[in-house]
Short mmCIF file of C-alpha atoms and ligand atoms in Angstrom, two decimals:
data_model
loop_
_atom_site.label_atom_id
_atom_site.label_comp_id
_atom_site.label_asym_id
_atom_site.label_seq_id
_atom_site.Cartn_x
_atom_site.Cartn_y
_atom_site.Cartn_z
CA MET V 964 -23.28 10.43 -28.47
CA PRO V 965 -23.99 14.04 -27.46
CA ALA V 966 -22.55 14.97 -24.05
CA TYR V 967 -21.42 18.10 -22.19
CA GLU V 968 -19.22 19.27 -25.09
CA GLU V 969 -22.26 19.27 -27.39
CA LEU V 970 -24.40 21.03 -24.77
CA GLU V 971 -21.75 23.74 -24.66
CA SER V 972 -21.32 24.10 -28.43
CA GLU V 973 -24.93 23.61 -29.57
CA VAL V 974 -26.78 25.43 -26.79
CA ILE V 975 -24.66 27.56 -24.45
CA GLU V 976 -22.23 29.06 -26.96
CA LYS V 977 -25.00 29.60 -29.54
CA GLY V 978 -26.88 31.86 -27.11
CA LEU V 979 -29.81 29.43 -26.80
CA CYS V 980 -29.26 28.50 -23.14
CA THR V 981 -32.08 29.90 -20.99
CA TYR V 982 -29.94 29.48 -17.87
CA CYS V 983 -32.68 27.46 -16.17
CA GLY V 984 -30.16 25.31 -14.27
CA ALA V 985 -31.60 21.91 -15.30
CA CYS V 986 -28.25 20.64 -16.58
CA ILE V 987 -26.64 21.43 -13.23
CA ALA V 988 -29.39 19.61 -11.33
CA SER V 989 -29.11 16.61 -13.63
CA CYS V 990 -25.34 15.99 -13.55
CA PRO V 991 -25.02 12.70 -11.65
CA LEU V 992 -21.46 13.55 -10.62
CA PHE V 993 -22.15 17.15 -9.54
CA TYR V 994 -19.47 18.39 -11.96
CA LEU V 995 -21.60 21.11 -13.57
CA ARG V 996 -21.78 24.30 -11.58
CA TRP V 997 -23.03 27.87 -11.92
CA ILE V 998 -19.89 29.86 -12.70
CA ASP V 999 -19.70 33.48 -13.94
CA GLY V 1000 -23.39 33.56 -14.82
CA ARG V 1001 -23.58 30.34 -16.80
CA PRO V 1002 -23.53 26.58 -16.33
CA LYS V 1003 -20.01 25.26 -16.63
CA ARG V 1004 -17.95 22.17 -16.11
CA PRO V 1005 -14.77 23.68 -14.63
CA GLU V 1006 -12.62 20.76 -15.74
CA LYS V 1007 -13.21 17.46 -17.47
CA LYS V 1008 -12.64 14.82 -14.83
CA ALA V 1009 -11.95 11.24 -15.81
CA ALA V 1010 -15.29 10.13 -14.38
CA CYS V 1011 -17.22 12.41 -16.80
CA VAL V 1012 -17.61 9.69 -19.39
CA ASP V 1013 -19.93 11.43 -21.82
CA CYS V 1014 -22.97 10.15 -19.99
CA GLU V 1015 -25.31 12.41 -22.03
CA VAL V 1016 -27.51 13.22 -19.03
CA CYS V 1017 -26.89 16.98 -19.03
CA TYR V 1018 -27.44 17.17 -22.80
CA HIS V 1019 -30.76 15.37 -22.68
CA ALA V 1020 -31.90 17.26 -19.56
CA CYS V 1021 -31.77 20.50 -21.57
CA HIS V 1022 -35.14 21.55 -22.98
CA ARG V 1023 -33.34 23.36 -25.78
CA THR V 1024 -31.99 20.07 -27.18
CA ALA V 1025 -35.50 18.63 -27.49
CA PHE V 1026 -38.91 19.90 -26.43
CA ASP V 1027 -41.74 17.90 -27.82
CA VAL V 1028 -44.60 20.29 -27.18
CA GLY V 1029 -47.33 18.02 -28.55
CA THR V 1030 -46.37 14.97 -26.53
CA ILE V 1031 -45.62 16.98 -23.38
CA GLU V 1032 -48.93 18.88 -23.50
CA GLY V 1033 -50.65 15.55 -24.11
CA GLU V 1034 -49.10 14.32 -20.87
CA ILE V 1035 -50.07 17.45 -18.92
CA PHE V 1036 -53.50 18.25 -20.34
CA GLY V 1037 -54.62 14.97 -21.88
CA ARG V 1038 -54.71 16.48 -25.36
CA ARG V 1039 -52.54 18.24 -27.90
CA ARG V 1040 -53.02 21.94 -28.58
CA ARG V 1041 -55.31 23.00 -31.38
CA GLU V 1042 -54.83 25.80 -33.85
CA ASP V 1043 -57.21 28.03 -31.82
CA ASP V 1044 -55.41 27.50 -28.46
CA ASP V 1045 -53.88 30.93 -28.87
CA ILE V 1046 -52.73 31.35 -25.24
CA GLY V 1047 -52.05 27.63 -24.83
CA ILE V 1048 -54.43 25.12 -23.27
CA TYR V 1049 -56.37 26.41 -20.25
CA ARG V 1050 -59.57 25.89 -18.31
CA HIS V 1051 -60.35 29.35 -16.96
CA VAL V 1052 -58.98 32.92 -16.91
CA ILE V 1053 -59.69 35.26 -14.02
CA ALA V 1054 -58.35 38.39 -12.30
CA ALA V 1055 -57.21 38.03 -8.70
CA LYS V 1056 -55.38 39.73 -5.84
CA ALA V 1057 -54.06 38.48 -2.50
CA LYS V 1058 -56.12 39.43 0.54
CA ASP V 1059 -53.26 39.43 3.07
CA GLU V 1060 -51.87 42.98 3.48
CA LYS V 1061 -48.48 41.56 4.55
CA ILE V 1062 -48.13 40.10 1.05
CA HIS V 1063 -48.85 43.47 -0.57
CA GLU V 1064 -45.95 45.09 1.30
CA LYS V 1065 -43.56 42.82 -0.63
CA ALA V 1066 -45.30 41.69 -3.80
CA GLN V 1067 -44.78 42.92 -7.33
CA ASP V 1068 -48.38 43.33 -8.49
CA SER V 1069 -51.27 41.60 -6.74
CA GLY V 1070 -49.34 39.12 -4.59
CA VAL V 1071 -51.26 36.22 -6.12
CA VAL V 1072 -48.13 34.15 -6.69
CA THR V 1073 -47.11 34.53 -3.06
CA ALA V 1074 -50.66 33.80 -1.88
CA ILE V 1075 -50.74 30.54 -3.88
CA LEU V 1076 -47.38 29.51 -2.43
CA LEU V 1077 -48.49 30.27 1.12
CA TYR V 1078 -51.69 28.27 0.63
CA LEU V 1079 -49.76 25.28 -0.74
CA LEU V 1080 -47.32 25.42 2.18
CA GLU V 1081 -49.87 26.06 4.93
CA GLU V 1082 -52.12 23.24 3.66
CA GLU V 1083 -49.04 20.97 3.52
CA LEU V 1084 -49.53 20.33 -0.19
CA ILE V 1085 -45.85 21.21 -0.56
CA ASP V 1086 -42.97 21.28 1.90
CA GLY V 1087 -41.01 23.89 0.02
CA ALA V 1088 -40.86 26.05 -3.09
CA ILE V 1089 -38.08 27.03 -5.46
CA VAL V 1090 -38.33 30.77 -5.89
CA THR V 1091 -36.10 33.71 -6.82
CA GLY V 1092 -34.76 35.74 -3.94
CA ARG V 1093 -33.12 39.14 -4.12
CA GLY V 1094 -29.35 38.81 -3.96
CA GLU V 1095 -26.90 41.66 -3.49
CA GLU V 1096 -27.70 44.65 -5.70
CA TRP V 1097 -30.85 42.97 -7.10
CA LEU V 1098 -29.03 40.00 -8.57
CA PRO V 1099 -31.73 37.30 -8.95
CA SER V 1100 -30.85 34.49 -6.61
CA PRO V 1101 -32.62 31.10 -6.69
CA MET V 1102 -33.56 29.72 -3.30
CA VAL V 1103 -35.52 26.97 -1.58
CA ALA V 1104 -38.21 28.57 0.60
CA LYS V 1105 -39.60 26.35 3.35
CA SER V 1106 -41.38 28.85 5.58
CA ARG V 1107 -43.89 31.68 5.29
CA GLU V 1108 -41.07 34.17 5.98
CA GLU V 1109 -38.87 32.76 3.22
CA ILE V 1110 -41.73 32.78 0.70
CA LEU V 1111 -42.55 36.39 1.59
CA SER V 1112 -38.88 37.36 1.32
CA ALA V 1113 -38.86 36.17 -2.31
CA ALA V 1114 -41.94 38.14 -3.38
CA GLY V 1115 -41.37 40.79 -6.04
CA THR V 1116 -39.90 40.69 -9.54
CA LYS V 1117 -36.14 40.68 -10.00
CA TYR V 1118 -35.31 41.16 -13.64
CA GLY V 1119 -32.45 38.98 -14.83
CA ILE V 1120 -31.84 35.28 -15.21
CA SER V 1121 -32.24 32.97 -12.26
CA PRO V 1122 -31.12 29.34 -12.62
CA ASN V 1123 -33.97 28.08 -10.43
CA LEU V 1124 -33.86 24.48 -11.55
CA MET V 1125 -30.38 23.90 -10.17
CA LYS V 1126 -32.08 24.11 -6.75
CA VAL V 1127 -34.10 20.96 -7.47
CA ARG V 1128 -31.11 18.95 -6.34
CA THR V 1129 -30.70 21.09 -3.21
CA ALA V 1130 -34.39 20.80 -2.36
CA VAL V 1131 -34.79 17.08 -2.96
CA ILE V 1132 -31.41 15.66 -1.98
CA GLU V 1133 -29.92 18.08 0.55
CA GLU V 1134 -33.15 19.37 2.13
CA GLU V 1135 -34.98 16.04 1.64
CA LEU V 1136 -38.19 17.65 0.41
CA ASP V 1137 -40.70 15.34 -1.26
CA ASN V 1138 -43.23 17.89 -2.51
CA ILE V 1139 -42.09 21.10 -4.12
CA CYS V 1140 -43.51 23.91 -6.21
CA ILE V 1141 -41.41 25.75 -8.77
CA VAL V 1142 -42.09 29.36 -9.74
CA GLY V 1143 -40.56 30.53 -12.98
CA LEU V 1144 -40.70 32.18 -16.35
CA PRO V 1145 -41.99 30.34 -19.44
CA CYS V 1146 -38.48 28.96 -20.04
CA HIS V 1147 -38.28 27.55 -16.48
CA VAL V 1148 -41.71 25.97 -16.93
CA ARG V 1149 -40.64 24.30 -20.17
CA ALA V 1150 -37.50 23.05 -18.46
CA VAL V 1151 -39.55 21.50 -15.63
CA ARG V 1152 -41.98 19.83 -18.01
CA HIS V 1153 -39.12 18.49 -20.10
CA LEU V 1154 -37.47 16.97 -16.99
CA GLN V 1155 -40.78 15.35 -16.06
CA HIS V 1156 -41.20 14.07 -19.61
CA ILE V 1157 -37.77 12.39 -19.66
CA ASN V 1158 -38.42 10.88 -16.21
CA PHE V 1159 -35.58 12.71 -14.51
CA GLU V 1160 -35.14 10.89 -11.21
CA LEU V 1161 -35.86 13.96 -9.02
CA ALA V 1162 -38.84 15.17 -11.06
CA PRO V 1163 -41.54 13.27 -9.11
CA ALA V 1164 -40.99 15.72 -6.22
CA ILE V 1165 -42.16 18.61 -8.42
CA ARG V 1166 -45.87 18.77 -7.61
CA PHE V 1167 -46.85 22.21 -8.79
CA VAL V 1168 -45.61 24.72 -11.36
CA ILE V 1169 -46.48 28.43 -11.33
CA GLY V 1170 -45.49 30.32 -14.48
CA LEU V 1171 -45.04 34.06 -14.97
CA PHE V 1172 -45.90 35.98 -18.14
CA CYS V 1173 -42.82 37.26 -19.92
CA HIS V 1174 -42.17 39.29 -23.08
CA LYS V 1175 -38.43 39.24 -22.56
CA ASN V 1176 -35.93 39.04 -19.71
CA PHE V 1177 -32.90 41.26 -19.23
CA GLU V 1178 -29.22 40.49 -18.95
CA TYR V 1179 -28.26 41.64 -15.45
CA ALA V 1180 -24.86 43.21 -16.23
CA ARG V 1181 -26.19 45.31 -19.13
CA MET V 1182 -29.35 46.24 -17.22
CA SER V 1183 -27.46 47.35 -14.11
CA ALA V 1184 -24.96 49.33 -16.22
CA GLY V 1185 -27.87 51.02 -18.03
CA ILE V 1186 -29.53 51.92 -14.74
CA ALA V 1187 -26.22 53.23 -13.33
CA LYS V 1188 -25.82 55.41 -16.45
CA ARG V 1189 -29.06 57.11 -15.43
CA GLY V 1190 -27.67 57.94 -12.01
CA VAL V 1191 -29.19 55.15 -9.91
CA LYS V 1192 -27.13 52.70 -7.88
CA MET V 1193 -28.57 49.16 -7.80
CA GLY V 1194 -28.19 49.10 -4.02
CA GLU V 1195 -30.58 52.07 -3.67
CA ILE V 1196 -33.44 50.48 -5.61
CA GLU V 1197 -36.65 49.48 -3.81
CA LYS V 1198 -38.60 48.14 -6.75
CA ILE V 1199 -38.30 47.70 -10.49
CA SER V 1200 -41.47 47.53 -12.59
CA ILE V 1201 -42.61 47.79 -16.18
CA SER V 1202 -45.78 49.54 -17.30
CA LYS V 1203 -47.16 51.63 -20.10
CA GLY V 1204 -44.03 51.43 -22.22
CA PHE V 1205 -41.58 52.33 -19.44
CA PHE V 1206 -39.07 50.51 -17.24
CA HIS V 1207 -39.48 52.13 -13.83
CA VAL V 1208 -36.76 52.17 -11.17
CA HIS V 1209 -38.17 53.14 -7.77
CA THR V 1210 -35.87 54.45 -5.07
CA GLY V 1211 -37.30 55.90 -1.87
CA ASP V 1212 -39.53 58.72 -3.02
CA THR V 1213 -38.17 59.02 -6.55
CA LYS V 1214 -38.90 57.10 -9.72
CA VAL V 1215 -36.70 57.02 -12.82
CA SER V 1216 -38.67 55.94 -15.89
CA ILE V 1217 -36.74 54.68 -18.89
CA PRO V 1218 -38.58 54.22 -22.24
CA LEU V 1219 -38.70 50.48 -22.98
CA LYS V 1220 -37.26 51.09 -26.45
CA GLU V 1221 -34.05 52.25 -24.71
CA THR V 1222 -33.79 48.92 -22.86
CA THR V 1223 -33.77 46.58 -25.86
CA GLU V 1224 -29.98 46.23 -25.71
CA TRP V 1225 -30.38 44.75 -22.21
CA HIS V 1226 -32.51 41.82 -23.49
CA SER V 1227 -31.17 38.33 -22.94
CA LYS V 1228 -30.15 36.78 -26.25
CA HIS V 1229 -31.96 33.49 -25.60
CA CYS V 1230 -35.30 35.37 -25.41
CA LEU V 1231 -35.09 35.96 -29.17
CA ALA V 1232 -35.67 32.24 -29.64
CA CYS V 1233 -38.66 32.02 -27.29
CA ASP V 1234 -42.27 31.84 -28.47
CA ASP V 1235 -44.04 31.48 -25.13
CA TYR V 1236 -45.45 34.60 -23.43
CA SER V 1237 -47.78 33.11 -20.83
CA ALA V 1238 -45.98 29.97 -19.53
CA GLU V 1239 -48.21 27.65 -21.50
CA GLN V 1240 -47.34 24.44 -19.69
CA ALA V 1241 -47.73 25.74 -16.10
CA ASP V 1242 -50.44 24.59 -13.69
CA ILE V 1243 -51.26 28.26 -13.16
CA SER V 1244 -49.87 31.25 -15.08
CA VAL V 1245 -49.83 34.76 -13.60
CA GLY V 1246 -49.04 38.20 -15.01
CA SER V 1247 -49.93 41.83 -14.61
CA GLU V 1248 -51.02 42.53 -18.17
CA GLY V 1249 -54.72 42.15 -18.83
CA THR V 1250 -55.78 43.61 -15.48
CA LYS V 1251 -55.83 46.96 -13.72
CA GLU V 1252 -53.00 47.93 -11.36
CA GLY V 1253 -52.99 45.91 -8.13
CA TRP V 1254 -54.62 42.89 -9.80
CA SER V 1255 -53.17 39.98 -11.74
CA SER V 1256 -54.37 37.96 -14.67
CA VAL V 1257 -54.50 34.31 -13.65
CA ILE V 1258 -54.72 31.48 -16.19
CA LEU V 1259 -55.84 28.21 -14.62
CA ARG V 1260 -54.49 25.60 -16.97
CA THR V 1261 -54.47 22.13 -15.42
CA GLU V 1262 -57.21 20.40 -13.45
CA LYS V 1263 -54.87 20.51 -10.43
CA GLY V 1264 -54.27 24.23 -10.90
CA GLU V 1265 -57.98 24.97 -11.09
CA LYS V 1266 -58.76 22.84 -8.01
CA VAL V 1267 -56.03 24.41 -5.88
CA PHE V 1268 -57.07 27.91 -6.92
CA SER V 1269 -60.75 27.36 -6.10
CA GLU V 1270 -59.76 25.94 -2.70
CA LEU V 1271 -57.50 28.83 -1.83
CA GLU V 1272 -60.14 31.30 -2.97
CA ALA V 1273 -62.71 29.55 -0.76
CA LYS V 1274 -60.28 29.77 2.16
CA GLY V 1275 -59.89 33.52 1.69
CA TYR V 1276 -56.34 33.74 0.32
CA VAL V 1277 -57.43 35.76 -2.73
CA ARG V 1278 -60.30 37.80 -4.04
CA THR V 1279 -61.27 37.47 -7.69
CA LYS V 1280 -63.18 39.24 -10.42
CA GLU V 1281 -63.58 38.95 -14.16
CA ILE V 1282 -60.53 39.71 -16.23
CA ASP V 1283 -60.43 43.26 -17.64
CA ASP V 1284 -58.61 42.79 -20.91
CA PHE V 1285 -58.23 39.24 -22.19
CA VAL V 1286 -57.54 40.56 -25.68
CA THR V 1287 -54.17 41.96 -24.58
CA ILE V 1288 -53.05 38.57 -23.27
CA LYS V 1289 -54.12 36.90 -26.50
CA ARG V 1290 -52.42 39.57 -28.60
CA ASN V 1291 -49.17 39.30 -26.62
CA SER V 1292 -49.17 35.52 -26.94
CA MET V 1293 -49.75 35.62 -30.67
CA ARG V 1294 -47.12 38.30 -31.16
CA LYS V 1295 -44.52 36.28 -29.29
CA ARG V 1296 -45.35 33.15 -31.28
CA ARG V 1297 -44.81 35.11 -34.46
CA THR V 1298 -41.34 36.33 -33.37
CA ARG V 1299 -40.06 32.76 -33.53
C1 FAD X 1964 -38.18 38.59 -16.00
C2 FAD X 1964 -39.65 38.80 -15.81
C3 FAD X 1964 -40.40 39.32 -16.86
C4 FAD X 1964 -41.80 39.50 -16.72
N1 FAD X 1964 -42.50 40.00 -17.78
C5 FAD X 1964 -43.84 40.17 -17.66
C6 FAD X 1964 -44.59 40.66 -18.75
O1 FAD X 1964 -44.06 40.92 -19.84
N2 FAD X 1964 -45.95 40.82 -18.58
C7 FAD X 1964 -46.58 40.52 -17.40
O2 FAD X 1964 -47.80 40.68 -17.30
N3 FAD X 1964 -45.88 40.02 -16.37
C8 FAD X 1964 -44.53 39.84 -16.45
N4 FAD X 1964 -43.82 39.33 -15.40
C9 FAD X 1964 -44.54 38.87 -14.21
C10 FAD X 1964 -44.76 39.99 -13.19
O3 FAD X 1964 -43.58 40.76 -13.03
C11 FAD X 1964 -45.13 39.38 -11.82
O4 FAD X 1964 -44.20 38.39 -11.46
C12 FAD X 1964 -46.48 38.72 -11.86
O5 FAD X 1964 -47.46 39.66 -12.26
C13 FAD X 1964 -46.86 38.16 -10.48
O6 FAD X 1964 -47.08 39.20 -9.60
P1 FAD X 1964 -47.36 38.88 -8.08
O7 FAD X 1964 -47.54 40.16 -7.34
O8 FAD X 1964 -48.43 37.84 -7.99
O9 FAD X 1964 -45.97 38.20 -7.67
P2 FAD X 1964 -45.29 38.09 -6.23
O10 FAD X 1964 -46.31 37.58 -5.25
O11 FAD X 1964 -44.54 39.32 -5.94
O12 FAD X 1964 -44.26 36.89 -6.51
C14 FAD X 1964 -43.29 37.03 -7.51
C15 FAD X 1964 -42.65 35.68 -7.74
O13 FAD X 1964 -41.81 35.85 -8.88
C16 FAD X 1964 -40.64 35.08 -8.70
N5 FAD X 1964 -39.54 35.74 -9.44
C17 FAD X 1964 -39.04 36.98 -9.23
N6 FAD X 1964 -38.07 37.24 -10.10
C18 FAD X 1964 -37.92 36.12 -10.87
C19 FAD X 1964 -37.05 35.77 -11.94
N7 FAD X 1964 -36.11 36.60 -12.42
N8 FAD X 1964 -37.17 34.54 -12.48
C20 FAD X 1964 -38.10 33.67 -12.02
N9 FAD X 1964 -38.96 33.95 -11.01
C21 FAD X 1964 -38.87 35.17 -10.46
C22 FAD X 1964 -40.39 35.08 -7.19
O14 FAD X 1964 -39.80 33.86 -6.86
C23 FAD X 1964 -41.79 35.22 -6.58
O15 FAD X 1964 -42.25 33.98 -6.10
C24 FAD X 1964 -42.43 39.14 -15.50
C25 FAD X 1964 -41.66 38.63 -14.45
C26 FAD X 1964 -40.30 38.45 -14.60
C27 FAD X 1964 -39.49 37.86 -13.45
#
């Protein structure tokens, strides 16, 4: 019977853990915690009787893409579904200037969250806030201010799913949205597939495009080596082959090929670029600066997006460069 020991030896210690936090959320005894940048059971208590829940909650121990996509989309993927199953692809940007002050690219993710909250389709969202020195910090956002405070990309792992327990049990939220990378999205869909008891509260999933994530300690050391203190940074972005660190009126641009040693090990075993099981996927590639590429995947995602567009949350136009999104997706599938 696989239990925590097997989760540790087969997933965490093998470098496959995506640090999504699902095992922590699933532990019925609250023994698993986030310690030193990883999920850990600090001590084996007598009550931890190899219940298997944490092992089976992990999407790395089993992810049945065909069955899960059948549940989400009503059909399995075909050979030609090269960016995953979707209904529509479009370029969009948030209309609200307040969002643009904080957002990474177009503010579309924040605009969707604000629409969901303001229309009471959700009562909270699990997002990634900015902790001290840019350490990604998962949080439950229940107000416009909290959602705005979490806008912007923080490179590094963020165990967002561990906040499902906080949101549903401690904060008593019944309807939540989760924003995350392709690995978070898989983790959510796996929890829904195995009928995790708190999963029914997850109503909406927004996925972000991702080539690879970075390991915070190595990334911050690499940035420090180039003379920038994490505390001074205003924004970190990636474009045109460079990792840009913006501080006040200066910008340090590091060639991406010099950042490969910062990559998280688990990303080497990931074949999903565009969060293929999300309701809506969003990324900057495929559109001009200030816009985002938006993939409307589920019927729910398409409906919500057309409603929020009609209500003036976003403006839209045709996508500029769909080929790049397809190429990136295919390339990442091949790296597996
Ligand atoms: C690690 C990482 C790698 C990415 N790689 C690519 C890429 O290769 N190509 C591409 O086109 N786009 C990539 N993106 C997505 C891109 O950076 C923007 O998030 C996306 O374009 C949405 O922009 P926005 O202005 O709509 O987001 P905003 O409105 O600014 O909202 C950003 C949202 O991202 C969430 N977030 C921030 N950091 C994290 C994190 N570490 N983990 C999970 N969620 C987080 C926040 O909770 C917030 O809700 C990546 C994002 C991350 C976090």
